[in-house]
PDB file of C-alpha atoms and ligand atoms in Angstrom:
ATOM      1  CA  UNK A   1       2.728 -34.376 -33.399  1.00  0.00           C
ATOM      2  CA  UNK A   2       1.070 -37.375 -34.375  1.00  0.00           C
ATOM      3  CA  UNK A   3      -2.963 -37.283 -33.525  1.00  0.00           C
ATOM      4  CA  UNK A   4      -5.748 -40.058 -33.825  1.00  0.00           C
ATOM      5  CA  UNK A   5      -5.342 -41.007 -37.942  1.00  0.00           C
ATOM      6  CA  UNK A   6      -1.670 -41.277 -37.307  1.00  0.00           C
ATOM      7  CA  UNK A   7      -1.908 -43.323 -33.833  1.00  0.00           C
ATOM      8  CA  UNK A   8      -4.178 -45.619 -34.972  1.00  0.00           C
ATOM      9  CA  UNK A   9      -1.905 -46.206 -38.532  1.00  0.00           C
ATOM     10  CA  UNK A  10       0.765 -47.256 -35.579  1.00  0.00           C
ATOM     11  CA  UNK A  11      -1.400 -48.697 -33.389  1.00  0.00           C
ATOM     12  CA  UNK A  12      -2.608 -51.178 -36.611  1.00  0.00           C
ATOM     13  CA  UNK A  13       0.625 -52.277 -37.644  1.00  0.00           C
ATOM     14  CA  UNK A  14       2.012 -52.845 -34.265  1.00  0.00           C
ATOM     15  CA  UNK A  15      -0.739 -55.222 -33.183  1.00  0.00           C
ATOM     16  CA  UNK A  16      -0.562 -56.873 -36.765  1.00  0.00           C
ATOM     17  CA  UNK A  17       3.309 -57.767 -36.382  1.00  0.00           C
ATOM     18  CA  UNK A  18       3.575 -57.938 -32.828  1.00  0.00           C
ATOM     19  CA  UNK A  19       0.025 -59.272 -31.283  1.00  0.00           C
ATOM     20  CA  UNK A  20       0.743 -63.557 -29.583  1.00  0.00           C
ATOM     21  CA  UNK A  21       4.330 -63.439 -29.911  1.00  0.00           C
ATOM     22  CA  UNK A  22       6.743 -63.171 -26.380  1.00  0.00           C
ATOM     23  CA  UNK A  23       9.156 -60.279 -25.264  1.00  0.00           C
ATOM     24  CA  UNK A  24      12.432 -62.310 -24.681  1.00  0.00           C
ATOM     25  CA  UNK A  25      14.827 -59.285 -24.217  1.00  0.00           C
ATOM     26  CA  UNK A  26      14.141 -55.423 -23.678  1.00  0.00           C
ATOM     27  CA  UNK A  27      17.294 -53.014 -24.367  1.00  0.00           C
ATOM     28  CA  UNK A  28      16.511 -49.717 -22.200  1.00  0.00           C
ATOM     29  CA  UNK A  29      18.733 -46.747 -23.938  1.00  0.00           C
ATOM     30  CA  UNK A  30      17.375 -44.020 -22.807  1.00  0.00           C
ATOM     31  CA  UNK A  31      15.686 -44.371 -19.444  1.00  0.00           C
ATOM     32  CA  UNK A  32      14.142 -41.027 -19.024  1.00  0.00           C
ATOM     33  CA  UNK A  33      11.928 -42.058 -21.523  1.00  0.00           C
ATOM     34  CA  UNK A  34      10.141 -43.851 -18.794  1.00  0.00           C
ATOM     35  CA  UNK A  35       8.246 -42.049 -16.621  1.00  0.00           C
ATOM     36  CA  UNK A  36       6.957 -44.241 -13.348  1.00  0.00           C
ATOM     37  CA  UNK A  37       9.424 -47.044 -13.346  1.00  0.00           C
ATOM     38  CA  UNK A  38      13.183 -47.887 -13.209  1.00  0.00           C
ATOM     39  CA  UNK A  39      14.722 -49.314 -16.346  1.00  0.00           C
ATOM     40  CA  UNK A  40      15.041 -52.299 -13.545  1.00  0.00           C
ATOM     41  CA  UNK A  41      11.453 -52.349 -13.180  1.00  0.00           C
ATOM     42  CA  UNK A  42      10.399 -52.190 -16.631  1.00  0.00           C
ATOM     43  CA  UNK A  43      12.782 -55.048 -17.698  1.00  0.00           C
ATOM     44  CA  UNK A  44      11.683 -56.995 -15.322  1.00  0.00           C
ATOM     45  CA  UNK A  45       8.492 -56.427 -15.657  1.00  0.00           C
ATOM     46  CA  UNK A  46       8.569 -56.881 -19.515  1.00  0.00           C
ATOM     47  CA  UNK A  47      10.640 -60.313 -20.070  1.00  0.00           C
ATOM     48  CA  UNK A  48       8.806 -63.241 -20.579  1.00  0.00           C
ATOM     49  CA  UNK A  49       5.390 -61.874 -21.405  1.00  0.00           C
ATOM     50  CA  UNK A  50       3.370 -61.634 -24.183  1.00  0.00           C
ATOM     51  CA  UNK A  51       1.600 -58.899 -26.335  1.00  0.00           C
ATOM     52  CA  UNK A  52      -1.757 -59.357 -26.501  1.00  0.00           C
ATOM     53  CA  UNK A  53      -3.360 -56.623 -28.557  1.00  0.00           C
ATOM     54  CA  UNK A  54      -2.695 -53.056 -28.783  1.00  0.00           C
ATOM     55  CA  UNK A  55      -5.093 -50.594 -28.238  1.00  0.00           C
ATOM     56  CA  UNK A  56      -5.659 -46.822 -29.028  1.00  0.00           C
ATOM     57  CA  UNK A  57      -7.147 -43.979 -26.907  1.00  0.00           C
ATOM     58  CA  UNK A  58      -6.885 -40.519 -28.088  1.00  0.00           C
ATOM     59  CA  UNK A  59      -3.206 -40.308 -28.951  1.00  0.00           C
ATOM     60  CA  UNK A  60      -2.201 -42.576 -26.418  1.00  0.00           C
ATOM     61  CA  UNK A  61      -0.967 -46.322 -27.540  1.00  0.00           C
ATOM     62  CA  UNK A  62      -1.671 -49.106 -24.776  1.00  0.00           C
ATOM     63  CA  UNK A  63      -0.147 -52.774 -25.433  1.00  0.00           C
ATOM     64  CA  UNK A  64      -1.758 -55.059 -23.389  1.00  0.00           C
ATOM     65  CA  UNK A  65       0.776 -57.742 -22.260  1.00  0.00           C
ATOM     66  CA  UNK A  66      -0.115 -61.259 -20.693  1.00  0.00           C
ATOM     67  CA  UNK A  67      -0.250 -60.413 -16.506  1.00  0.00           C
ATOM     68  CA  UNK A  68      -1.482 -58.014 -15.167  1.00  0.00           C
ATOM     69  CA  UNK A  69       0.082 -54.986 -16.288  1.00  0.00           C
ATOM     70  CA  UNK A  70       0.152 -52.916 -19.549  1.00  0.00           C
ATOM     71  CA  UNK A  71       2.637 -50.431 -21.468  1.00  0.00           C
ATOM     72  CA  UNK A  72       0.776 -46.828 -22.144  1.00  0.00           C
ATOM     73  CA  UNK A  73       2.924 -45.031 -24.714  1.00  0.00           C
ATOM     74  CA  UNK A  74       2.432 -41.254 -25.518  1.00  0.00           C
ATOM     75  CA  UNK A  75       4.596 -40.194 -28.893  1.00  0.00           C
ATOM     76  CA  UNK A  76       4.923 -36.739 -28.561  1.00  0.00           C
ATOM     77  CA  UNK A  77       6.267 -35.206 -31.509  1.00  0.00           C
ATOM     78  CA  UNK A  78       8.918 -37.819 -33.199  1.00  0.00           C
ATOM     79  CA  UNK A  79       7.721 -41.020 -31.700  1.00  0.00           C
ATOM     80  CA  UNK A  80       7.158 -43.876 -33.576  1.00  0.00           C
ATOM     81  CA  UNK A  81       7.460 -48.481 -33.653  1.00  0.00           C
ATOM     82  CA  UNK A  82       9.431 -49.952 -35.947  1.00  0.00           C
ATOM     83  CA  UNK A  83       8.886 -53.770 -36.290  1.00  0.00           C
ATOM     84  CA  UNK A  84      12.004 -55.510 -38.430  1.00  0.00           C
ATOM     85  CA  UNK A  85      12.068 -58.888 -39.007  1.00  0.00           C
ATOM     86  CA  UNK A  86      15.920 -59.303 -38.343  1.00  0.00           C
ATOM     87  CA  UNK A  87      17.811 -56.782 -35.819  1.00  0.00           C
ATOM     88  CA  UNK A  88      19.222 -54.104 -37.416  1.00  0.00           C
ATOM     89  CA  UNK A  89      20.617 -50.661 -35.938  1.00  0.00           C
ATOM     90  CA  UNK A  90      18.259 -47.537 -36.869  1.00  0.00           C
ATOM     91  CA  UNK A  91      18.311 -43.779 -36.458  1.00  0.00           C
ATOM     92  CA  UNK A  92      16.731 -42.335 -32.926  1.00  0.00           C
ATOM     93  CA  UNK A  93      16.471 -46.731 -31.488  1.00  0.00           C
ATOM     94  CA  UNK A  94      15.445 -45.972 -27.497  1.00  0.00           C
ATOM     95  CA  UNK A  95      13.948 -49.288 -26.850  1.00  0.00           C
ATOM     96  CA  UNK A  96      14.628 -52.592 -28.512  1.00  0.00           C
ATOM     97  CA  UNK A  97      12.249 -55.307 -27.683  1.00  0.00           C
ATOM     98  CA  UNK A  98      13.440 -59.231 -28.937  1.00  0.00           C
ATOM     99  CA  UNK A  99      10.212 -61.075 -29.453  1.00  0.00           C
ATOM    100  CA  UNK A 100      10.223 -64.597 -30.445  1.00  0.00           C
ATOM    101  CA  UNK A 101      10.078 -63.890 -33.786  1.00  0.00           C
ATOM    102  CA  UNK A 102      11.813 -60.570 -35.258  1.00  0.00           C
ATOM    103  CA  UNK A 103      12.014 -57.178 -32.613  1.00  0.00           C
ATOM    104  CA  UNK A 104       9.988 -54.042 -32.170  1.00  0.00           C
ATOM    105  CA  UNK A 105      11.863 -51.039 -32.056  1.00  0.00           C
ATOM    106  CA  UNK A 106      10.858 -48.080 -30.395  1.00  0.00           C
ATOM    107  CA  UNK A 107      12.356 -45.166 -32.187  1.00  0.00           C
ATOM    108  CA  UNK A 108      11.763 -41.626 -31.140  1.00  0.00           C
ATOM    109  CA  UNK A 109      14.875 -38.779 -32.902  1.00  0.00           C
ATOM    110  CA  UNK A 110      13.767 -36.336 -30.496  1.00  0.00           C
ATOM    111  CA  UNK A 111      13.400 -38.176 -27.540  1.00  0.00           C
ATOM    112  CA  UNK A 112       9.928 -36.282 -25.971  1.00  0.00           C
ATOM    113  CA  UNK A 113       7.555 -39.412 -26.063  1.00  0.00           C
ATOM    114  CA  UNK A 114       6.637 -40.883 -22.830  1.00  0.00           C
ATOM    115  CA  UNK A 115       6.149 -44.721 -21.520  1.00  0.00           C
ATOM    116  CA  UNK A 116       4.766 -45.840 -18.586  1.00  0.00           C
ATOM    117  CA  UNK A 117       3.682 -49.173 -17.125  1.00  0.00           C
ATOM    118  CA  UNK A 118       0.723 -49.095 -15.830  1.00  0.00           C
ATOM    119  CA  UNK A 119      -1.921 -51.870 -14.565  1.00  0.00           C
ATOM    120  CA  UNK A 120      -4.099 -53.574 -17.229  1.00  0.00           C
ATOM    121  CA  UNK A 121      -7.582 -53.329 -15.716  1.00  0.00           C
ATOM    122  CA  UNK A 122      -9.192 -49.485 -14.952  1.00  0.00           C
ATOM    123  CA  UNK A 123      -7.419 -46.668 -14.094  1.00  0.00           C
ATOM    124  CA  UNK A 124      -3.882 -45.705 -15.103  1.00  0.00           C
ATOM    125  CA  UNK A 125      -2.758 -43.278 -12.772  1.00  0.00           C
ATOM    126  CA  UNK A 126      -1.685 -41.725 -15.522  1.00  0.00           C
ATOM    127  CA  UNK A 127      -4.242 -38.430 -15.769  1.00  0.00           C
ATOM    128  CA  UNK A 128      -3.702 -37.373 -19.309  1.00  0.00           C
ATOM    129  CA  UNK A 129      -4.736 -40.476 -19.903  1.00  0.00           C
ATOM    130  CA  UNK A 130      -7.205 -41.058 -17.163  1.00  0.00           C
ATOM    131  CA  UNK A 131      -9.171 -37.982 -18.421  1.00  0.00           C
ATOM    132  CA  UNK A 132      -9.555 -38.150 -21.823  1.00  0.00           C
ATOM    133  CA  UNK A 133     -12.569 -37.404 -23.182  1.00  0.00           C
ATOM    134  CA  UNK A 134     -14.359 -40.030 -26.298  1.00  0.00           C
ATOM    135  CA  UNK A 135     -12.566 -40.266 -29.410  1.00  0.00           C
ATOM    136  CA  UNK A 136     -13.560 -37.810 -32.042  1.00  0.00           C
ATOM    137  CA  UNK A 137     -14.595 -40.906 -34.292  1.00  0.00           C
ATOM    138  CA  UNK A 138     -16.215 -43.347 -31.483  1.00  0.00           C
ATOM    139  CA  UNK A 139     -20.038 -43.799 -31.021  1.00  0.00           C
ATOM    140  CA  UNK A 140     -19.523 -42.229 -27.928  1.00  0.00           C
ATOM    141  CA  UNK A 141     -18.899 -38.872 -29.058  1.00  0.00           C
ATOM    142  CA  UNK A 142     -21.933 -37.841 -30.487  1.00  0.00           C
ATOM    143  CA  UNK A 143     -23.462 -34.244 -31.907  1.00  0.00           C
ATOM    144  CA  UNK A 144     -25.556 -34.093 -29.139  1.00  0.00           C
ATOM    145  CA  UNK A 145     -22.344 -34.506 -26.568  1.00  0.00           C
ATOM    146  CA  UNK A 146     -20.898 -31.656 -28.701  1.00  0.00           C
ATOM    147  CA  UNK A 147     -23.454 -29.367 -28.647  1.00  0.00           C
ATOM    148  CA  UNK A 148     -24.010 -29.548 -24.930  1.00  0.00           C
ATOM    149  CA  UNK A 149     -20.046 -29.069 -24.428  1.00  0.00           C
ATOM    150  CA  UNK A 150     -19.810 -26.498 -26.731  1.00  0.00           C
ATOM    151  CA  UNK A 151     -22.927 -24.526 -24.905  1.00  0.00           C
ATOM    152  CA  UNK A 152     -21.022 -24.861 -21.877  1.00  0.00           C
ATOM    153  CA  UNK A 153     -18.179 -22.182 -22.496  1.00  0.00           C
ATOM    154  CA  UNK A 154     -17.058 -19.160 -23.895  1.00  0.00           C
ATOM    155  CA  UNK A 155     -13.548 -20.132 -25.155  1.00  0.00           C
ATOM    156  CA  UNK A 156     -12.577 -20.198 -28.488  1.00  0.00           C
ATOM    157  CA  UNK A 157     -13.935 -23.247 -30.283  1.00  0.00           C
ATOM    158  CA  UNK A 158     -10.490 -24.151 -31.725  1.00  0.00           C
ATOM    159  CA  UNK A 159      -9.151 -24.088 -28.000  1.00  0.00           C
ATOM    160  CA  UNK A 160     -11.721 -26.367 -26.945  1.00  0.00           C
ATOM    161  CA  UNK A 161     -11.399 -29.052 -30.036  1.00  0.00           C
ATOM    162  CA  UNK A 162      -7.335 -29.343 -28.849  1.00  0.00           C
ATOM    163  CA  UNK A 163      -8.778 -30.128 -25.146  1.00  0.00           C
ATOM    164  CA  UNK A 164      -7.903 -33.866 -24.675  1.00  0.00           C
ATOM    165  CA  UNK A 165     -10.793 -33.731 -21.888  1.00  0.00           C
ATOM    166  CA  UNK A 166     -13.466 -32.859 -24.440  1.00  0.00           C
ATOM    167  CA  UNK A 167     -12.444 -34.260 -27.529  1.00  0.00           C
ATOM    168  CA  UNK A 168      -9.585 -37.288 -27.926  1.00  0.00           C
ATOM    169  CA  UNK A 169      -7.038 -37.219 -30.879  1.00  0.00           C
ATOM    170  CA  UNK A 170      -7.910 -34.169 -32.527  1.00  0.00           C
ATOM    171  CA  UNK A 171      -4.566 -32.001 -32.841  1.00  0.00           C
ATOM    172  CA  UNK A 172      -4.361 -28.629 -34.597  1.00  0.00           C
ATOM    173  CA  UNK A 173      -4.356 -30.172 -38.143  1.00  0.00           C
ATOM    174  CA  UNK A 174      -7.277 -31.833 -37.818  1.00  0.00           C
ATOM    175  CA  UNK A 175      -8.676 -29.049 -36.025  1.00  0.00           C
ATOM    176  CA  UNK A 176      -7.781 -26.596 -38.425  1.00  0.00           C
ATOM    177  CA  UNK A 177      -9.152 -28.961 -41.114  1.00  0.00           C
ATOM    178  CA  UNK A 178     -12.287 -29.764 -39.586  1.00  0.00           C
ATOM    179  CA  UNK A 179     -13.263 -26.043 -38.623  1.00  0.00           C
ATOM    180  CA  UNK A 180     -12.613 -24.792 -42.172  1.00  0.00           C
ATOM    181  CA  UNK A 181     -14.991 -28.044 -43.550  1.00  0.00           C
ATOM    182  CA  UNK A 182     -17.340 -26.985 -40.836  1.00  0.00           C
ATOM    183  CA  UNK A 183     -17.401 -23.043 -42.121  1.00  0.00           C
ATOM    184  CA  UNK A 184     -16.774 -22.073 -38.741  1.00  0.00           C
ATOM    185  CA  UNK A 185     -13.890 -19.629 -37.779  1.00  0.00           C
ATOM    186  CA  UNK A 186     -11.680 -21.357 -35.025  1.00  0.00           C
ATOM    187  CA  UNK A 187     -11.848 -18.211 -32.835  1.00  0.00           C
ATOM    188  CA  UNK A 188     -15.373 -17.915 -32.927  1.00  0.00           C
ATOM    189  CA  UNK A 189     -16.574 -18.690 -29.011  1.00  0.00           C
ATOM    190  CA  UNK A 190     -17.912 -22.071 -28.248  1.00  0.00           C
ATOM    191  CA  UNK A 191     -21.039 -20.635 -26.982  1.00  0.00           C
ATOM    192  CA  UNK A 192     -22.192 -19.151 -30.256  1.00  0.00           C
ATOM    193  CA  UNK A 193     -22.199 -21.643 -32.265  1.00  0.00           C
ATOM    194  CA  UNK A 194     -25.483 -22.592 -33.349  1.00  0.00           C
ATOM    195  CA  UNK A 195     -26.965 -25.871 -33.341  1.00  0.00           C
ATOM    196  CA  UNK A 196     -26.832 -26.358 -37.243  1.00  0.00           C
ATOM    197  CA  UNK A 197     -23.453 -25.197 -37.353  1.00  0.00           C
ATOM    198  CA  UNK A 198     -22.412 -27.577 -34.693  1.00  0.00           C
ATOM    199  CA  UNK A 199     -23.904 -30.315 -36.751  1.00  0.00           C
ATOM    200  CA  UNK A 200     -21.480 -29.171 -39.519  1.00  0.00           C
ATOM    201  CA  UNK A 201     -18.624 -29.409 -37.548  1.00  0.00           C
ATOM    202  CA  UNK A 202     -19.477 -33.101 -35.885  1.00  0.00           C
ATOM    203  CA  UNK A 203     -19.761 -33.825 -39.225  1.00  0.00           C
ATOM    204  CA  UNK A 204     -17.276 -32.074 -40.732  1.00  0.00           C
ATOM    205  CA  UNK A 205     -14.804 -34.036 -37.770  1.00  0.00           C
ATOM    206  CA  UNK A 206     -15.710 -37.361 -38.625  1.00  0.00           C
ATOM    207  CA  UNK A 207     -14.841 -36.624 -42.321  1.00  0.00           C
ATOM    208  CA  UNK A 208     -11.447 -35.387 -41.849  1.00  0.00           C
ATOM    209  CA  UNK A 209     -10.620 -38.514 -39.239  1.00  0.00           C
ATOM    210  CA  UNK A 210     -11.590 -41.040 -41.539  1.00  0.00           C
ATOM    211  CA  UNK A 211      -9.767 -39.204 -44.198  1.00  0.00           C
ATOM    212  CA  UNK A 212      -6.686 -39.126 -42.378  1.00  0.00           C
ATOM    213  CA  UNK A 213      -6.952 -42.591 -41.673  1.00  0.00           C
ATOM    214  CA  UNK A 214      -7.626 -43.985 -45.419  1.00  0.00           C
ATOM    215  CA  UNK A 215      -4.546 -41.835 -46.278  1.00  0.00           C
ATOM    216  CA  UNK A 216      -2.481 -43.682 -43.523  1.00  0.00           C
ATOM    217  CA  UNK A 217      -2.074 -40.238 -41.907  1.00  0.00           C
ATOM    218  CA  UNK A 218      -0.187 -37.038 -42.097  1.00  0.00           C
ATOM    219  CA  UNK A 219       3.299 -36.388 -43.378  1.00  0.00           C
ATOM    220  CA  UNK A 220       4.416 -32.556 -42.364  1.00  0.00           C
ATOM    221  CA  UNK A 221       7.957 -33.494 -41.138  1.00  0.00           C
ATOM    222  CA  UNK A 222       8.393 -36.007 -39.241  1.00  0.00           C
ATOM    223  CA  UNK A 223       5.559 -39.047 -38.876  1.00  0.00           C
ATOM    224  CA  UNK A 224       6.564 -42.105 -40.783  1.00  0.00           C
ATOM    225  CA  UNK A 225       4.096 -45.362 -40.051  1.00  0.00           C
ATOM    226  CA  UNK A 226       5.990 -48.336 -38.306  1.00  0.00           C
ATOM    227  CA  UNK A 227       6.992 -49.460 -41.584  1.00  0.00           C
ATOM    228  CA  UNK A 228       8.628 -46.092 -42.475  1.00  0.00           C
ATOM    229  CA  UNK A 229       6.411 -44.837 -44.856  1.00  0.00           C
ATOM    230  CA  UNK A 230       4.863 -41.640 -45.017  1.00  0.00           C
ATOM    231  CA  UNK A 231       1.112 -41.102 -44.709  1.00  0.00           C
ATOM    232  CA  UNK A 232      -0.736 -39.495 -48.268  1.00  0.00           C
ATOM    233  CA  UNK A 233      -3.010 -37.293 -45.883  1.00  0.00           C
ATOM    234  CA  UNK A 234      -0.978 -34.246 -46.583  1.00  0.00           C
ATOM    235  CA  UNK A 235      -1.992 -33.695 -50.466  1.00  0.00           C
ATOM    236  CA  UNK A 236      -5.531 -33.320 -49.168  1.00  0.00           C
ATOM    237  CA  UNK A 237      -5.336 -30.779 -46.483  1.00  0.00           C
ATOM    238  CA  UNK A 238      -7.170 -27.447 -47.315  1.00  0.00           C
ATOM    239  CA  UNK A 239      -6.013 -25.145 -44.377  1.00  0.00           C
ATOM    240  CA  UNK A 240      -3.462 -26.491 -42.668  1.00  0.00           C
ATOM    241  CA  UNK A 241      -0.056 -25.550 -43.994  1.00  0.00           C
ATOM    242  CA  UNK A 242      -1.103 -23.697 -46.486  1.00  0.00           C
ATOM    243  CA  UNK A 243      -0.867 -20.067 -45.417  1.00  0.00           C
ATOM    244  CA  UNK A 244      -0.604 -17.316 -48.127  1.00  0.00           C
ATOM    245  CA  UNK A 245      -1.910 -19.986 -50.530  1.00  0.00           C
ATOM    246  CA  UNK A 246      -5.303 -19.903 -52.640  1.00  0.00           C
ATOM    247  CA  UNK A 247      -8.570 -21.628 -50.814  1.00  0.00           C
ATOM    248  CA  UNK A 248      -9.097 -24.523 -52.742  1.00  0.00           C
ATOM    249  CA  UNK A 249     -12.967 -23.340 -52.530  1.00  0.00           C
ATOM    250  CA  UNK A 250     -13.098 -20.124 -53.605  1.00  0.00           C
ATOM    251  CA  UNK A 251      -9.477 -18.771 -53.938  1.00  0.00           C
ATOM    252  CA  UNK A 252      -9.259 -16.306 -51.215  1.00  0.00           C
ATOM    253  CA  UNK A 253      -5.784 -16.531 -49.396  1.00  0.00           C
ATOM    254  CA  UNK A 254      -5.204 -18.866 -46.755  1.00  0.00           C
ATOM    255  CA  UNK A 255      -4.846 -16.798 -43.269  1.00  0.00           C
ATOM    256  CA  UNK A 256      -2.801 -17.664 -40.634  1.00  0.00           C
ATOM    257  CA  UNK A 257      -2.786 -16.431 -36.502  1.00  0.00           C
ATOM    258  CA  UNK A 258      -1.857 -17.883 -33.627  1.00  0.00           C
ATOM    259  CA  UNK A 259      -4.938 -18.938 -31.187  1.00  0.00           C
ATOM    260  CA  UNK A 260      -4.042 -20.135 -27.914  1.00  0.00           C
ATOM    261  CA  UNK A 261      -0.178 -20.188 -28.496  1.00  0.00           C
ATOM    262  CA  UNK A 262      -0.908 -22.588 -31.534  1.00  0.00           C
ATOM    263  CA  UNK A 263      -0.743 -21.763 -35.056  1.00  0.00           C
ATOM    264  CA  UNK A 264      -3.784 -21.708 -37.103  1.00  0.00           C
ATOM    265  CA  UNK A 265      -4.488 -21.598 -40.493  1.00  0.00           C
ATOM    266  CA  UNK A 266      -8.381 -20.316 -41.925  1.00  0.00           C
ATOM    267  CA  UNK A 267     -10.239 -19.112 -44.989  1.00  0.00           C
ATOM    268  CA  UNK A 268     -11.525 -15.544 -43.892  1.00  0.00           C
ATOM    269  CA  UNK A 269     -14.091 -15.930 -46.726  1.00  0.00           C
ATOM    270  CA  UNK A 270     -15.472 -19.887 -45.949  1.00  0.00           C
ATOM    271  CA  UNK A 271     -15.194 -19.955 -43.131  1.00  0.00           C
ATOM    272  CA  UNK A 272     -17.678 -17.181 -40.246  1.00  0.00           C
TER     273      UNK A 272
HETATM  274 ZN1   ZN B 301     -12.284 -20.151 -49.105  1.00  0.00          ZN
END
């Protein structure tokens, strides 16, 4: 699943080819995809206005069209925009937006992202989206936000980094990444961590976002950017995906569990 370096590749090159230009036809082909309107409704709704800017919350993309109502997008696992110059057919199309100059394709193979319209201005309605907590790289998630949340429970502090209410955009590669940058085993309870060690991990989060992002994202299987590359991220990853292989640090073997019903990858000798 995509998480915040790879939403915010997409959310970058959408508003770059699509920000001031008009929606003059929308093609719904898969109408489930759309979760609080009719395909009437969001046609209607959608002709004739314009795309603003496109902004990123978590993993959540938001285009902000003229009027006074918005398009909040949610990727899921294959998800992904596609702006083309000229029409042409591709692989896993849902939703084909004409603009005024070229189209933007929404393109999702296995059909699990979500769309809804939703107003502009304050809330959504929408509560995954409604309570997300700050972004794990904005100025409002700070170490000393982190340290009070993590004092506040017992869970496991892996668990708690893949809350969307506590931390936005981290998924369980950047999880796993940041926890084993952070020397901090992901089942280790919240609670315990000490206040140095938290500032290891804050900072330890912040690397591996802005990483991600310089390397356009992460390429396991499926995420392609909306120009159908593949992110670089991948040939830097130290955990994740790399069970039974050497540490890069100190070439103990990369472990692997599951944690919450997610896999997770650790170095049982970096990483207490
Ligand atoms: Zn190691």
């Amino acid at each position: 699943m995509p998480e915040l370096p790879e939403v915010e590749t997409i959310r970058q090159y959408v508003e770059q080819h699509s920000a001031g230009k008009t929606i003059e036809t929308v093609r719904l082909l898969l109408p489930r995809l759309v979760k609080n309107a009719s395909p009437e409704t969001l046609i209607r709704t959608l002709t004739g206005v314009t795309i603003e800017n496109v902004s990123r919350k978590g993993k959540y993309l938001f285009l902000h069209v003229s009027g006074n109502t918005g398009l909040l997008i949610h990727l899921r696992m294959t998800g992904s925009l596609l702006y083309q110059e000229q029409y042409e057919p591709v692989r896993g199309e849902q939703i084909i937006f004409s603009l005024n100059e070229g189209c933007l394709i929404y393109r999702d193979i296995r059909t699990l992202g979500c769309l809804w319209l939703v107003p502009a201005q304050g809330a959504t309605g929408i509560s995954g989206y409604d309570t997300l907590g700050p972004d794990g790289n904005s100025p409002a998630f700070t170490e000393a936000y982190l340290r009070d949340a993590l004092a506040k429970t017992k869970r496991s502090v892996k668990t708690f980094l893949l809350d969307q209410t506590r931390v936005a955009g981290l998924g369980n590669i950047y999880t796993d990444e940041a926890l084993f940058h952070a020397h901090i085993l992901p089942q280790r309870p919240c609670c315990q961590i000490s206040p140095a060690e938290c500032h290891q991990l804050y900072e330890a989060i912040g690397m591996v976002l802005n990483q991600g992002l310089r390397h356009g994202g992460t390429t396991i299987r499926n995420f392609i950017n909306g120009s159908g590359k593949e992110g670089e991220n991948q040939k830097f990853l130290c955990v994740y995906g790399r069970e039974g292989l050497p540490c890069r640090t100190c070439g103990t073997v990369i472990a692997y569990t599951k944690l919450g019903g997610r896999g997770t990858h650790y170095c049982p000798h970096c990483q207490k």
